[in-house]
CSV table of C-alpha atoms and ligand atoms in Angstrom, one decimal:
chain,number,residue,atom,x,y,z
A,12,MET,CA,0.0,-0.3,-0.2
A,13,ASN,CA,1.0,3.5,-0.8
A,14,THR,CA,1.5,5.0,2.7
A,15,PRO,CA,1.6,9.2,2.7
A,16,THR,CA,4.6,10.7,4.0
A,17,GLU,CA,6.2,13.8,4.6
A,18,THR,CA,6.8,14.2,0.9
A,19,GLU,CA,3.7,13.2,-0.5
A,20,THR,CA,2.2,16.7,-1.9
A,21,ASP,CA,-0.8,16.5,-4.1
A,22,SER,CA,-1.1,18.1,-7.2
A,23,LEU,CA,-0.1,21.7,-7.6
A,24,LEU,CA,-3.1,22.3,-10.6
A,25,ILE,CA,-4.5,26.0,-10.4
A,26,ASN,CA,-6.6,26.1,-13.3
A,27,LEU,CA,-6.9,26.1,-17.3
A,28,THR,CA,-5.7,28.8,-19.2
A,29,CYS,CA,-6.3,29.5,-22.9
A,30,PRO,CA,-3.0,30.1,-24.8
A,31,GLU,CA,-4.5,32.0,-27.8
A,32,CYS,CA,-7.0,34.5,-25.7
A,33,GLY,CA,-5.9,34.0,-21.9
A,34,LYS,CA,-9.2,32.9,-20.2
A,35,VAL,CA,-9.0,31.4,-17.2
A,36,HIS,CA,-11.2,28.2,-16.5
A,37,ASP,CA,-12.2,26.7,-13.3
A,38,ALA,CA,-10.4,23.5,-13.4
A,39,ALA,CA,-12.7,22.0,-10.6
A,40,ILE,CA,-15.3,21.3,-13.3
A,41,VAL,CA,-15.4,19.4,-16.4
A,42,ASN,CA,-14.0,21.5,-19.3
A,43,THR,CA,-13.3,20.7,-23.1
A,44,VAL,CA,-11.6,23.8,-25.2
A,45,CYS,CA,-11.6,27.5,-24.6
A,46,THR,CA,-15.5,28.6,-23.6
A,47,ASN,CA,-15.0,31.7,-25.7
A,48,GLU,CA,-16.9,31.4,-28.5
A,49,ASP,CA,-14.6,33.1,-31.0
A,50,CYS,CA,-11.5,31.3,-29.6
A,51,LYS,CA,-12.4,27.6,-28.9
A,52,SER,CA,-8.4,26.7,-28.1
A,53,THR,CA,-6.5,23.7,-26.3
A,54,LEU,CA,-6.6,24.7,-22.9
A,55,PHE,CA,-3.5,24.6,-20.8
A,56,ALA,CA,-3.2,23.6,-17.1
A,57,GLN,CA,-1.6,25.9,-15.1
A,58,TYR,CA,0.4,25.0,-11.8
A,59,ASP,CA,2.1,26.6,-9.1
A,60,LEU,CA,5.5,26.5,-9.6
A,61,SER,CA,6.4,29.2,-7.5
A,62,THR,CA,6.6,27.0,-4.8
A,63,GLY,CA,10.2,26.4,-4.5
A,64,ILE,CA,9.5,22.4,-4.8
A,65,SER,CA,12.9,20.3,-5.2
A,66,LYS,CA,13.5,17.8,-7.7
A,67,ASP,CA,14.9,15.7,-4.8
A,68,ILE,CA,11.1,14.7,-4.5
A,69,LEU,CA,11.7,12.4,-7.3
A,70,ASN,CA,14.0,10.1,-5.4
A,71,GLY,CA,12.4,6.5,-4.9
A,72,ARG,CA,9.4,7.3,-6.7
A,73,PRO,CA,7.8,4.5,-8.8
A,74,ALA,CA,8.9,4.5,-12.6
A,75,THR,CA,6.1,5.3,-14.0
A,76,MET,CA,4.6,8.9,-14.9
A,77,TRP,CA,3.0,9.5,-11.8
A,78,ARG,CA,6.4,10.1,-10.2
A,79,TYR,CA,5.2,14.1,-11.6
A,80,LYS,CA,2.1,13.7,-9.7
A,81,GLU,CA,2.8,17.5,-8.6
A,82,PHE,CA,2.1,18.7,-11.9
A,83,LEU,CA,-0.1,16.3,-13.2
A,84,PRO,CA,-4.0,17.1,-12.8
A,85,VAL,CA,-5.7,14.1,-10.0
A,86,MET,CA,-6.3,16.5,-6.8
A,87,ASP,CA,-6.8,13.1,-5.1
A,88,GLN,CA,-4.8,10.5,-6.0
A,89,LYS,CA,-7.2,7.3,-4.9
A,90,TYR,CA,-8.5,8.7,-8.6
A,91,ILE,CA,-5.3,7.7,-10.4
A,92,VAL,CA,-5.8,5.0,-13.0
A,93,THR,CA,-2.7,3.4,-13.8
A,94,LEU,CA,-1.2,0.5,-15.6
A,95,GLY,CA,2.3,1.3,-15.0
A,96,GLU,CA,2.8,4.0,-17.9
A,97,GLY,CA,5.8,5.9,-18.4
A,98,PHE,CA,9.5,6.2,-17.4
A,99,THR,CA,10.1,4.4,-20.5
A,100,PRO,CA,13.9,3.9,-21.2
A,101,ILE,CA,16.5,5.6,-23.2
A,102,ILE,CA,18.5,3.3,-25.8
A,103,PRO,CA,21.3,4.5,-27.7
A,104,ILE,CA,21.9,3.8,-31.5
A,105,GLU,CA,24.3,1.0,-31.2
A,106,ASN,CA,25.2,-0.5,-34.7
A,107,LEU,CA,24.2,1.7,-37.4
A,108,LYS,CA,27.2,4.0,-36.4
A,109,SER,CA,28.0,4.5,-39.8
A,110,PHE,CA,25.1,6.8,-40.8
A,111,ILE,CA,25.7,9.2,-37.5
A,112,GLY,CA,29.4,9.7,-37.4
A,113,ASP,CA,30.0,11.7,-34.0
A,114,ASN,CA,26.6,12.4,-33.4
A,115,GLU,CA,24.9,10.8,-30.2
A,116,VAL,CA,21.7,9.5,-31.3
A,117,PHE,CA,19.3,7.7,-29.0
A,118,TRP,CA,15.4,6.3,-29.2
A,119,LYS,CA,13.4,7.0,-26.3
A,120,ASP,CA,11.4,4.0,-26.4
A,121,GLU,CA,7.8,4.4,-25.5
A,122,SER,CA,7.1,0.7,-27.3
A,123,GLY,CA,6.8,-0.8,-23.6
A,124,ASN,CA,3.8,1.3,-22.6
A,125,PRO,CA,0.5,-0.5,-21.8
A,126,THR,CA,-1.1,-1.1,-25.0
A,127,GLY,CA,2.2,-0.7,-27.0
A,128,SER,CA,2.0,3.1,-27.6
A,129,PHE,CA,3.3,6.1,-25.6
A,130,LYS,CA,-1.4,7.2,-25.9
A,131,ALA,CA,-1.3,4.9,-22.6
A,132,ARG,CA,0.2,8.6,-21.0
A,133,GLY,CA,-2.1,10.7,-22.0
A,134,ILE,CA,-5.1,8.3,-21.7
A,135,SER,CA,-4.0,7.8,-18.2
A,136,ALA,CA,-4.0,11.0,-17.1
A,137,ALA,CA,-7.5,11.5,-19.2
A,138,VAL,CA,-9.2,8.7,-17.5
A,139,SER,CA,-8.1,9.5,-13.9
A,140,LYS,CA,-9.2,13.4,-14.1
A,141,ALA,CA,-12.7,12.0,-15.5
A,142,LYS,CA,-13.0,9.5,-12.8
A,143,GLU,CA,-12.5,12.4,-10.4
A,144,LEU,CA,-15.0,14.5,-12.1
A,145,GLY,CA,-17.3,11.6,-12.0
A,146,ILE,CA,-17.5,10.9,-15.8
A,147,GLU,CA,-19.2,7.4,-16.4
A,148,ALA,CA,-18.8,7.3,-20.4
A,149,ILE,CA,-15.9,8.3,-22.5
A,150,ALA,CA,-15.5,8.4,-26.4
A,151,THR,CA,-12.8,9.1,-29.0
A,152,PRO,CA,-12.4,9.1,-32.3
A,153,THR,CA,-9.1,7.6,-33.6
A,154,ALA,CA,-6.6,6.4,-35.8
A,155,GLY,CA,-5.8,3.1,-33.8
A,156,ASN,CA,-3.5,3.6,-30.9
A,157,ALA,CA,-5.6,5.9,-28.7
A,158,GLY,CA,-8.9,3.9,-28.9
A,159,GLY,CA,-6.9,0.7,-27.7
A,160,ALA,CA,-5.7,2.9,-24.9
A,161,LEU,CA,-8.7,4.4,-23.9
A,162,ALA,CA,-10.5,1.0,-24.0
A,163,ALA,CA,-8.0,-0.5,-21.7
A,164,TYR,CA,-7.8,2.3,-19.3
A,165,ALA,CA,-11.5,2.7,-18.8
A,166,ALA,CA,-11.7,-1.0,-18.5
A,167,ARG,CA,-9.4,-0.3,-15.6
A,168,ALA,CA,-11.7,2.8,-14.4
A,169,GLY,CA,-14.8,0.8,-14.6
A,170,VAL,CA,-16.2,3.6,-16.9
A,171,LYS,CA,-17.8,2.8,-20.5
A,172,ALA,CA,-15.6,3.5,-23.5
A,173,ILE,CA,-16.9,4.6,-26.9
A,174,VAL,CA,-14.2,4.5,-30.0
A,175,TYR,CA,-14.7,5.1,-33.7
A,176,MET,CA,-11.6,4.3,-35.9
A,177,PRO,CA,-11.2,4.3,-39.7
A,178,LYS,CA,-12.2,1.0,-41.1
A,179,GLN,CA,-8.8,0.8,-42.8
A,180,THR,CA,-6.9,0.5,-39.3
A,181,PRO,CA,-4.8,-3.1,-39.1
A,182,GLN,CA,-7.1,-5.4,-37.6
A,183,VAL,CA,-5.4,-5.7,-34.0
A,184,PHE,CA,-6.3,-2.2,-33.0
A,185,LYS,CA,-10.1,-3.1,-33.7
A,186,ASP,CA,-9.7,-6.5,-31.6
A,187,GLU,CA,-7.9,-5.0,-28.7
A,188,CYS,CA,-10.8,-2.3,-27.9
A,189,ARG,CA,-13.6,-5.2,-28.6
A,190,LEU,CA,-11.3,-7.1,-26.1
A,191,TYR,CA,-10.9,-4.6,-23.5
A,192,GLY,CA,-15.0,-4.1,-23.6
A,193,ALA,CA,-15.3,-0.9,-25.6
A,194,GLU,CA,-17.9,0.0,-28.1
A,195,LEU,CA,-16.2,0.0,-31.4
A,196,LEU,CA,-17.6,1.7,-34.5
A,197,GLU,CA,-15.4,1.1,-37.6
A,198,VAL,CA,-15.8,4.2,-40.1
A,199,ASP,CA,-15.3,4.5,-43.7
A,200,GLY,CA,-13.1,7.6,-43.7
A,201,ASN,CA,-10.3,9.1,-41.7
A,202,ILE,CA,-9.9,10.4,-38.4
A,203,SER,CA,-11.6,13.4,-39.2
A,204,ASP,CA,-14.7,11.5,-40.6
A,205,CYS,CA,-14.6,9.5,-37.4
A,206,GLY,CA,-14.4,12.9,-35.2
A,207,LYS,CA,-17.6,14.6,-37.2
A,208,LEU,CA,-19.8,11.2,-36.7
A,209,ILE,CA,-18.9,11.0,-32.9
A,210,ASN,CA,-19.5,14.5,-32.1
A,211,GLU,CA,-22.8,13.8,-33.2
A,212,HIS,CA,-23.4,11.0,-31.2
A,213,ALA,CA,-21.8,12.1,-28.6
A,214,LEU,CA,-24.1,15.0,-28.1
A,215,LEU,CA,-27.1,12.7,-28.0
A,216,ASN,CA,-25.8,10.1,-25.9
A,217,GLY,CA,-24.0,12.7,-23.1
A,218,TRP,CA,-20.4,10.5,-23.7
A,219,PHE,CA,-17.8,12.7,-23.0
A,220,GLN,CA,-15.1,13.3,-25.8
A,221,VAL,CA,-11.1,13.1,-25.2
A,222,SER,CA,-10.4,13.7,-28.4
A,223,THR,CA,-7.0,15.3,-29.1
A,224,LEU,CA,-6.2,18.6,-27.8
A,225,LYS,CA,-10.3,19.2,-27.5
A,226,GLU,CA,-9.6,17.4,-24.1
A,227,PRO,CA,-7.0,19.3,-21.6
A,228,TYR,CA,-5.3,16.4,-19.7
A,229,ARG,CA,-4.3,13.9,-22.4
A,230,LEU,CA,-1.8,16.7,-22.8
A,231,GLU,CA,-0.5,16.6,-19.3
A,232,GLY,CA,0.0,12.8,-19.6
A,233,LYS,CA,1.9,13.1,-22.8
A,234,LYS,CA,3.7,15.8,-21.0
A,235,THR,CA,5.7,13.9,-18.9
A,236,MET,CA,7.8,12.8,-21.4
A,237,GLY,CA,9.4,16.2,-21.4
A,238,TYR,CA,10.0,15.6,-17.7
A,239,GLU,CA,11.6,11.9,-17.9
A,240,ILE,CA,13.7,13.4,-20.4
A,241,ALA,CA,15.3,15.8,-18.6
A,242,GLU,CA,15.9,13.6,-15.6
A,243,GLN,CA,17.1,10.9,-17.7
A,244,PHE,CA,19.4,13.6,-19.5
A,245,ASN,CA,20.8,14.2,-16.2
A,246,TRP,CA,18.7,17.7,-16.4
A,247,GLN,CA,20.7,18.6,-19.6
A,248,LEU,CA,18.7,18.5,-22.5
A,249,PRO,CA,19.6,17.2,-26.0
A,250,ASP,CA,20.3,19.4,-28.9
A,251,VAL,CA,17.5,18.1,-31.4
A,252,ILE,CA,14.0,16.0,-30.5
A,253,PHE,CA,12.7,14.5,-33.3
A,254,TYR,CA,9.0,13.8,-33.0
A,255,PRO,CA,6.4,11.9,-35.4
A,256,THR,CA,3.2,14.7,-35.5
A,257,GLY,CA,0.0,13.8,-35.6
A,258,GLY,CA,-2.5,15.6,-33.4
A,259,GLY,CA,0.7,17.1,-32.0
A,260,THR,CA,-0.1,16.5,-28.2
A,261,GLY,CA,3.6,15.0,-27.3
A,262,LEU,CA,4.9,17.8,-29.0
A,263,ILE,CA,3.2,20.5,-27.5
A,264,GLY,CA,3.4,18.4,-24.2
A,265,ILE,CA,7.3,18.3,-24.1
A,266,TRP,CA,7.5,21.8,-24.8
A,267,LYS,CA,5.4,22.8,-22.0
A,268,ALA,CA,7.1,20.4,-19.4
A,269,PHE,CA,10.1,22.1,-20.2
A,270,ASP,CA,9.0,25.8,-19.4
A,271,GLU,CA,7.4,24.3,-16.6
A,272,MET,CA,10.9,22.9,-15.0
A,273,GLU,CA,12.3,26.3,-15.9
A,274,GLN,CA,10.4,27.8,-13.7
A,275,LEU,CA,10.6,25.2,-11.1
A,276,GLY,CA,14.5,26.1,-11.5
A,277,TRP,CA,15.1,22.5,-12.4
A,278,ILE,CA,16.5,23.1,-15.7
A,279,GLY,CA,18.2,26.3,-17.5
A,280,SER,CA,16.7,28.5,-20.4
A,281,LYS,CA,18.7,26.2,-23.1
A,282,ARG,CA,16.0,24.3,-25.4
A,283,PRO,CA,15.8,21.3,-28.1
A,284,ARG,CA,15.4,22.2,-31.6
A,285,MET,CA,12.0,20.4,-32.4
A,286,VAL,CA,11.2,19.0,-35.4
A,287,ALA,CA,7.9,17.4,-36.3
A,288,VAL,CA,8.0,14.7,-39.0
A,289,GLN,CA,4.6,13.7,-41.1
A,290,SER,CA,3.7,11.4,-43.3
A,291,GLN,CA,3.2,12.4,-47.2
A,292,SER,CA,-0.6,11.8,-47.2
A,293,CYS,CA,-0.9,14.4,-44.2
A,294,ASP,CA,1.7,16.8,-44.5
A,295,GLY,CA,-0.6,20.4,-43.2
A,296,ILE,CA,1.9,21.0,-40.6
A,297,VAL,CA,5.4,20.7,-42.8
A,298,SER,CA,3.5,22.9,-45.6
A,299,ALA,CA,2.5,25.5,-42.7
A,300,PHE,CA,5.7,25.7,-41.4
A,301,ASN,CA,7.2,26.2,-44.9
A,302,ALA,CA,5.0,28.7,-46.3
A,303,GLY,CA,5.0,30.5,-42.7
A,304,GLN,CA,1.6,30.4,-42.0
A,305,ARG,CA,0.3,30.8,-38.6
A,306,VAL,CA,-2.4,27.8,-39.3
A,307,SER,CA,-2.2,24.7,-41.3
A,308,GLU,CA,-5.0,23.8,-43.9
A,309,PHE,CA,-6.8,20.6,-44.5
A,310,ALA,CA,-4.3,18.2,-46.1
A,311,ASP,CA,-5.3,15.0,-47.9
A,312,GLY,CA,-5.5,12.6,-45.1
A,313,GLY,CA,-5.3,9.3,-47.4
A,314,PHE,CA,-3.9,6.1,-46.2
A,315,THR,CA,-0.6,5.7,-44.7
A,316,ILE,CA,1.1,2.7,-42.5
A,317,ALA,CA,1.9,5.2,-40.0
A,318,ASN,CA,-1.7,5.5,-38.8
A,319,GLY,CA,-0.8,7.6,-35.9
A,320,LEU,CA,0.3,10.4,-38.6
A,321,ARG,CA,-2.8,10.0,-40.6
A,322,VAL,CA,-4.2,13.6,-39.1
A,323,PRO,CA,-5.6,15.6,-41.7
A,324,LYS,CA,-5.5,18.6,-39.6
A,325,PRO,CA,-4.5,19.1,-36.2
A,326,TYR,CA,-6.9,20.8,-33.8
A,327,ALA,CA,-3.9,22.8,-32.0
A,328,ASP,CA,-2.3,23.7,-35.3
A,329,LYS,CA,-1.4,26.8,-34.0
A,330,GLN,CA,0.5,25.3,-31.2
A,331,ILE,CA,2.4,22.9,-33.0
A,332,LEU,CA,3.6,25.5,-35.4
A,333,LYS,CA,4.6,28.0,-32.2
A,334,VAL,CA,6.6,25.4,-31.0
A,335,LEU,CA,8.4,24.7,-33.8
A,336,ARG,CA,9.2,28.2,-34.3
A,337,GLU,CA,10.3,29.3,-30.8
A,338,SER,CA,12.8,26.2,-30.7
A,339,ASN,CA,14.3,26.8,-34.2
A,340,GLY,CA,12.9,23.6,-35.4
A,341,THR,CA,12.1,22.5,-38.5
A,342,ALA,CA,9.4,20.0,-40.0
A,343,LEU,CA,9.6,17.3,-42.9
A,344,THR,CA,7.5,14.6,-44.7
A,345,ILE,CA,8.8,10.9,-45.5
A,346,SER,CA,7.2,8.6,-47.5
A,347,ASP,CA,5.2,5.2,-46.4
A,348,ALA,CA,8.1,3.1,-48.8
A,349,GLU,CA,10.9,4.7,-46.8
A,350,MET,CA,9.2,4.3,-43.0
A,351,SER,CA,8.9,0.7,-44.2
A,352,GLN,CA,12.8,0.5,-45.2
A,353,ALA,CA,13.8,2.1,-41.8
A,354,LEU,CA,11.9,0.2,-39.8
A,355,LYS,CA,13.4,-2.8,-41.2
A,356,GLU,CA,16.8,-1.4,-40.6
A,357,ILE,CA,15.9,-0.8,-37.4
A,358,ALA,CA,14.8,-4.3,-36.7
A,359,ARG,CA,17.7,-5.9,-38.5
A,360,HIS,CA,20.5,-3.7,-37.2
A,361,GLU,CA,19.3,-2.2,-33.5
A,362,GLY,CA,17.4,-5.3,-32.3
A,363,MET,CA,13.9,-2.9,-32.1
A,364,LEU,CA,11.1,-3.4,-33.7
A,365,ILE,CA,9.5,0.0,-34.0
A,366,ALA,CA,5.9,1.5,-34.9
A,367,PRO,CA,6.5,2.8,-38.6
A,368,GLU,CA,5.9,6.6,-37.2
A,369,GLY,CA,9.0,6.1,-35.0
A,370,ALA,CA,10.9,4.8,-38.2
A,371,ALA,CA,9.7,7.8,-39.5
A,372,LEU,CA,12.0,9.7,-37.4
A,373,TRP,CA,15.1,7.6,-38.2
A,374,GLN,CA,15.0,8.5,-41.8
A,375,ALA,CA,14.2,12.4,-41.0
A,376,TYR,CA,17.5,12.3,-38.8
A,377,LYS,CA,19.1,10.7,-41.5
A,378,LYS,CA,18.0,13.7,-44.3
A,379,LEU,CA,18.8,16.4,-42.0
A,380,LYS,CA,21.9,14.9,-40.8
A,381,ALA,CA,23.0,14.7,-44.6
A,382,SER,CA,21.8,18.2,-45.2
A,383,ASN,CA,24.0,19.3,-42.3
A,384,TRP,CA,20.8,20.6,-40.5
A,385,VAL,CA,21.8,18.4,-37.8
A,386,LYS,CA,25.5,19.5,-36.8
A,387,PRO,CA,28.7,17.4,-35.9
A,388,GLY,CA,28.7,16.5,-32.6
A,389,GLU,CA,25.1,17.1,-31.3
A,390,GLN,CA,23.3,15.0,-29.4
A,391,VAL,CA,20.0,13.6,-30.9
A,392,LEU,CA,16.8,12.1,-29.1
A,393,LEU,CA,13.9,10.2,-31.4
A,394,ILE,CA,10.9,9.3,-30.0
A,395,ASN,CA,9.5,5.9,-30.6
A,396,THR,CA,5.9,6.6,-30.0
A,397,GLY,CA,4.8,2.9,-30.3
A,398,SER,CA,5.2,-0.7,-31.0
A,399,GLY,CA,6.2,-2.1,-34.4
A,400,TYR,CA,3.9,-5.7,-33.4
A,401,LYS,CA,0.6,-3.7,-33.9
A,402,TYR,CA,1.5,-2.7,-37.8
A,403,LEU,CA,2.5,-6.2,-38.9
A,404,GLU,CA,-0.3,-6.4,-41.1
A,405,ASN,CA,1.1,-3.5,-43.2
A,406,ILE,CA,4.8,-4.4,-43.7
A,407,VAL,CA,5.9,-6.5,-46.1
A,408,VAL,CA,8.3,-9.0,-44.8
A,409,GLU,CA,11.0,-10.1,-47.2
B,523,LIG,C1,-0.9,9.0,-32.0
B,523,LIG,C2,0.5,8.5,-32.4
B,523,LIG,C3,1.3,9.6,-32.9
B,523,LIG,C4,1.1,10.9,-33.1
B,523,LIG,O1,0.8,11.4,-31.7
B,523,LIG,P1,0.5,13.1,-31.3
B,523,LIG,O2,0.3,13.5,-30.2
B,523,LIG,O3,-1.3,12.9,-32.0
B,523,LIG,O4,1.0,14.0,-32.9
B,523,LIG,C5,2.6,9.2,-33.3
B,523,LIG,N1,2.9,7.7,-33.6
B,523,LIG,C6,2.0,6.9,-32.7
B,523,LIG,C7,2.7,5.4,-32.5
B,523,LIG,C8,0.8,7.3,-32.3
B,523,LIG,O5,-0.2,6.0,-31.7
B,524,LIG,ZN1,-9.5,31.2,-25.9
């Protein structure tokens, strides 16, 4: 049993603030997006970071993302729904050294999370907070992994899960939802089509939706990757972080974590350059970044083996683009053929069967290294967001 000790502090959550218009929202009630009708932005949880709390609080804490519970939104710990998510390993590139010269290149390997992807982090936070707020039915549109994670955490929490997923998603993503007892609807279309349909049905049925960045707390769960990166790199951040960008939750979250830790005095002001990697069929962020635009346009949304990247228009596109620019980062696309090839290269030489989304990062790194955007001697982190085992249906094994 967890016995409270003197160092046990509860969440330092204060409120939810809109990063676009500044409107403050009461975190004690159920929230979605900014209630200012002209705004409707994603909301950011605000914590009291002025308490002088030391990073020594982390000593001896469990190796899950809940070790950062002061900076997570659950007020009463009895509502935390956990399956051991987070505190995933940092694994260096070991055998493909000929590609990396004198860079140090690491994976943060999220594949060992419950249900095989980093979606577990966001969903653990969102389901926990929903439980604290008394919510009984949680719905989400998904490209695959978020649905499986919601189904599992909802089962654990004893609440109902409803998942809408494109029909074209590999079977395993559907099977896991049903095995965990979720109600699953297969939709003819992409995640935006799933989103439109579930909006109508949620309104009729009173389901609470945890669609990416239209609910404030999945961001908080994914943010913990930023805390872990700092802790695992001994509070000296790497020079460049590559992130496979679908809705952008992790990218925005990691950046938020860095900001919070600087306010806490846990890290200095040095920041990594952030790189968004997208698939060729969903390149809205890359196009907007290259064109110098503040918002993205709706991209094609066609099939890609990296289903986590099949997001035609991220809801928080403004925030994603802001992070890329503030960090002096960049954005690029990778084709399905390249992802498939990179996945095999990493499997064969590094002994890791990573998700196509993660494989895209290896390819993107090699390109930016070749163009000298990644400089000699720099330390690079690639976030492998999921397990390749769930995608084998779409990988041709030679
Ligand atoms: C969802 C997902 C992504 C994209 O994450 P966002 O936070 O939506 O940008 C990347 N990789 C995998 C494996 C995913 O499941
Ligand atoms: Zn607002």
